[in-house]
Amino acid sequence: GIQVEQSPPDLILQEGANSTLRCNFSDSVNNLQWFHQNPWGQLINLFYIPSGTKQNGRLSATTVATERYSLLYISSSQTTDSGVYFCAVNTPGNQFYFGTGTSLTVIP
Amino acid sequence: ETGVTQSPTHLIKTRGQQVTLRCSSQSGHNTVSWYQQALGQGPQFIFQYYREEENGRGNFPPRFSGLQFPNYSSELNVNALELDDSALYLCASRDGINYGYTFGSGTRLTVV
């Protein structure tokens, strides 16, 4: 099956700092999403981004499908940004694979 | 954000028993998928249903089965429960292939 690797696995930031999270995938995909999982387990959809660039407030994402990677940018981080960030890809075979995750801790 | 509801929120079962978890999707969401998330791990894809037919499956044994109903609800059934089935089970739905998935809050299953 497809491999979806995220980096870094863990990240600690001072409040106000910027960060870039990366998602690499090993094969062609139909689409890609970024999620934030809160401490209660709820997966919050951040971006549906099979290709191109999108922005939503302090967050933005870029997917380069031809090079099989996606980036999530977090600017001016806040303590509420803490949690685990997952990318997930949908394969042509109708399977949905999550990445390995990045655990983000933002300290005041 | 979520219009996807799951029930129950927590459940304790005994090894060898059977369990049914339920999910109610947003109206118009023809595609539903189920995931297992063990503690400290990412969600693992179990299967996907489109218009009441299974059209995608992950690496899970046949004792994991599902149903999708015309009213946008669905079920995940697990037979012969094992201790390793203890996990958070997530349901997600979407409206067409060009839209992202919306996830429910999950059912936390404990097998003892």
mmCIF file of C-alpha atoms in Angstrom, chain A residues 15-88:
data_model
loop_
_atom_site.group_PDB
_atom_site.id
_atom_site.type_symbol
_atom_site.label_atom_id
_atom_site.label_comp_id
_atom_site.label_asym_id
_atom_site.label_seq_id
_atom_site.Cartn_x
_atom_site.Cartn_y
_atom_site.Cartn_z
ATOM 1 C CA GLU A 15 3.847 30.986 21.163
ATOM 2 C CA GLY A 16 4.065 33.346 18.204
ATOM 3 C CA ALA A 17 6.536 31.240 16.220
ATOM 4 C CA ASN A 18 5.945 29.922 12.702
ATOM 5 C CA SER A 19 6.259 26.304 11.567
ATOM 6 C CA THR A 20 6.103 24.085 8.501
ATOM 7 C CA LEU A 21 4.831 20.510 8.607
ATOM 8 C CA ARG A 22 5.568 18.165 5.722
ATOM 9 C CA CYS A 23 3.694 15.193 4.273
ATOM 10 C CA ASN A 24 5.324 12.877 1.713
ATOM 11 C CA PHE A 25 3.406 10.150 -0.081
ATOM 12 C CA SER A 26 4.791 7.304 -2.141
ATOM 13 C CA ASP A 27 2.272 7.029 -4.991
ATOM 14 C CA SER A 28 -0.337 8.963 -6.951
ATOM 15 C CA VAL A 29 -3.382 10.050 -4.977
ATOM 16 C CA ASN A 30 -6.813 11.426 -5.847
ATOM 17 C CA ASN A 31 -6.910 13.947 -3.045
ATOM 18 C CA LEU A 32 -5.283 15.002 0.213
ATOM 19 C CA GLN A 33 -6.590 16.450 3.442
ATOM 20 C CA TRP A 34 -4.958 17.981 6.513
ATOM 21 C CA PHE A 35 -6.532 17.405 9.924
ATOM 22 C CA HIS A 36 -5.957 18.606 13.464
ATOM 23 C CA GLN A 37 -6.834 16.079 16.165
ATOM 24 C CA ASN A 38 -7.713 17.674 19.477
ATOM 25 C CA PRO A 39 -7.045 16.048 22.870
ATOM 26 C CA TRP A 40 -10.557 14.553 22.863
ATOM 27 C CA GLY A 41 -9.914 12.711 19.607
ATOM 28 C CA GLN A 42 -12.009 14.881 17.301
ATOM 29 C CA LEU A 43 -10.490 15.208 13.835
ATOM 30 C CA ILE A 44 -10.993 18.727 12.531
ATOM 31 C CA ASN A 45 -10.698 19.184 8.789
ATOM 32 C CA LEU A 46 -8.210 21.970 8.025
ATOM 33 C CA PHE A 47 -7.795 21.723 4.268
ATOM 34 C CA TYR A 48 -9.001 19.631 1.372
ATOM 35 C CA ILE A 49 -6.127 20.227 -1.016
ATOM 36 C CA PRO A 50 -5.402 17.728 -3.820
ATOM 37 C CA SER A 51 -3.194 20.348 -5.475
ATOM 38 C CA GLY A 52 -2.282 24.025 -5.296
ATOM 39 C CA THR A 53 -2.299 26.403 -2.354
ATOM 40 C CA LYS A 54 -5.035 27.392 0.092
ATOM 41 C CA GLN A 55 -5.104 29.751 3.037
ATOM 42 C CA ASN A 56 -7.388 29.998 6.033
ATOM 43 C CA GLY A 57 -6.398 32.628 8.561
ATOM 44 C CA ARG A 58 -3.052 31.744 10.130
ATOM 45 C CA LEU A 59 -2.936 28.414 8.329
ATOM 46 C CA SER A 60 -2.054 27.696 4.751
ATOM 47 C CA ALA A 61 -1.276 24.551 2.777
ATOM 48 C CA THR A 62 0.407 23.670 -0.472
ATOM 49 C CA THR A 63 0.260 20.358 -2.327
ATOM 50 C CA VAL A 64 2.583 19.517 -5.215
ATOM 51 C CA ALA A 65 0.982 16.316 -6.455
ATOM 52 C CA THR A 66 3.557 15.702 -9.195
ATOM 53 C CA GLU A 67 6.318 15.646 -6.564
ATOM 54 C CA ARG A 68 4.162 13.778 -4.014
ATOM 55 C CA TYR A 69 4.302 16.121 -1.067
ATOM 56 C CA SER A 70 2.209 18.610 0.834
ATOM 57 C CA LEU A 71 3.138 21.331 3.318
ATOM 58 C CA LEU A 72 1.101 22.856 6.141
ATOM 59 C CA TYR A 73 2.190 26.277 7.368
ATOM 60 C CA ILE A 74 1.211 27.584 10.776
ATOM 61 C CA SER A 75 2.005 31.230 11.432
ATOM 62 C CA SER A 76 1.944 33.098 14.758
ATOM 63 C CA SER A 77 1.231 29.866 16.630
ATOM 64 C CA GLN A 78 -1.088 29.861 19.647
ATOM 65 C CA THR A 79 -1.407 27.402 22.517
ATOM 66 C CA THR A 80 -4.733 26.256 21.054
ATOM 67 C CA ASP A 81 -2.820 24.993 17.998
ATOM 68 C CA SER A 82 -1.383 22.191 20.135
ATOM 69 C CA GLY A 83 -2.393 18.674 19.163
ATOM 70 C CA VAL A 84 -1.611 16.144 16.474
ATOM 71 C CA TYR A 85 -1.670 17.093 12.812
ATOM 72 C CA PHE A 86 -2.375 14.412 10.227
ATOM 73 C CA CYS A 87 -2.338 14.444 6.482
ATOM 74 C CA ALA A 88 -4.439 11.798 4.753
#
